[in-house]
């Protein structure tokens, strides 16, 4: 399988998100992760790296102010 087609399991997703594998499994069970791209093997979901490219977690504990995102500049017209 080519590198760009490599699928991530729990360890790779956890590393990408900077959380533990257990926390990743918990987020998956709560529906706080994107749907797996491959769930053909029971209890071993797999995701394409591109699935997480623009995905941002939301909800309790996520500090969106710590992550860069494009902001619109506002200007005052006084």
Short mmCIF file of C-alpha atoms in Angstrom, two decimals:
data_model
loop_
_atom_site.label_atom_id
_atom_site.label_comp_id
_atom_site.label_asym_id
_atom_site.label_seq_id
_atom_site.Cartn_x
_atom_site.Cartn_y
_atom_site.Cartn_z
CA UNK A 1 0.00 0.00 0.00
CA UNK A 2 1.39 3.40 -0.96
CA UNK A 3 2.31 5.84 1.80
CA UNK A 4 -0.51 8.21 0.83
CA UNK A 5 -2.94 5.29 1.14
CA UNK A 6 -1.65 4.09 4.53
CA UNK A 7 -4.44 3.82 7.08
CA UNK A 8 -4.13 4.91 10.70
CA UNK A 9 -5.23 2.81 13.63
CA UNK A 10 -5.77 3.96 17.21
CA UNK A 11 -2.03 4.48 17.96
CA UNK A 12 -1.46 6.73 14.95
CA UNK A 13 -4.63 8.76 15.57
CA UNK A 14 -3.69 9.12 19.24
CA UNK A 15 -0.21 10.36 18.32
CA UNK A 16 -1.66 12.82 15.82
CA UNK A 17 -4.12 14.20 18.37
CA UNK A 18 -1.60 14.17 21.22
CA UNK A 19 -3.74 11.95 23.45
CA UNK A 20 -3.52 8.40 24.75
CA UNK A 21 -4.77 5.36 22.85
CA UNK A 22 -7.36 4.85 25.60
CA UNK A 23 -8.65 8.40 25.15
CA UNK A 24 -8.80 7.83 21.40
CA UNK A 25 -10.87 4.68 21.88
CA UNK A 26 -13.13 6.58 24.27
CA UNK A 27 -13.64 9.39 21.78
CA UNK A 28 -14.46 6.86 19.08
CA UNK A 29 -17.06 5.16 21.28
CA UNK A 30 -18.65 8.56 22.11
CA UNK A 31 -18.75 9.53 18.45
CA UNK A 32 -16.20 12.32 18.92
CA UNK A 33 -13.99 11.16 16.05
CA UNK A 34 -14.73 11.16 12.34
CA UNK A 35 -16.24 7.96 11.01
CA UNK A 36 -13.56 5.40 10.12
CA UNK A 37 -12.66 5.05 6.46
CA UNK A 38 -12.28 1.29 6.94
CA UNK A 39 -14.17 -0.73 9.53
CA UNK A 40 -13.96 -4.10 7.80
CA UNK A 41 -12.13 -5.68 10.75
CA UNK A 42 -14.23 -5.70 13.93
CA UNK A 43 -12.80 -3.52 16.72
CA UNK A 44 -9.98 -2.27 14.47
CA UNK A 45 -11.18 0.90 12.74
CA UNK A 46 -8.81 2.60 10.32
CA UNK A 47 -8.70 6.17 9.07
CA UNK A 48 -6.97 7.83 6.16
CA UNK A 49 -4.55 10.52 7.36
CA UNK A 50 -6.39 13.00 5.14
CA UNK A 51 -9.53 12.43 7.23
CA UNK A 52 -7.84 14.33 10.05
CA UNK A 53 -6.21 16.99 7.88
CA UNK A 54 -8.91 19.65 8.37
CA UNK A 55 -10.85 17.97 11.17
CA UNK A 56 -10.89 19.69 14.56
CA UNK A 57 -12.25 18.15 17.74
CA UNK A 58 -15.04 20.05 19.43
CA UNK A 59 -16.62 19.80 22.79
CA UNK A 60 -15.58 19.71 26.39
CA UNK A 61 -11.90 20.21 27.01
CA UNK A 62 -10.92 21.34 23.52
CA UNK A 63 -9.04 24.63 23.57
CA UNK A 64 -9.71 26.04 20.13
CA UNK A 65 -7.78 29.18 21.06
CA UNK A 66 -4.57 27.12 21.16
CA UNK A 67 -4.90 25.93 17.57
CA UNK A 68 -4.26 28.08 14.56
CA UNK A 69 -7.16 28.80 12.29
CA UNK A 70 -7.75 31.49 9.72
CA UNK A 71 -9.36 34.48 11.36
CA UNK A 72 -11.16 37.30 9.67
CA UNK A 73 -9.86 40.70 10.57
CA UNK A 74 -12.52 43.17 11.61
CA UNK A 75 -12.12 46.84 11.01
CA UNK A 76 -13.99 49.66 12.61
CA UNK A 77 -15.62 52.21 10.33
CA UNK A 78 -16.10 55.06 12.79
#
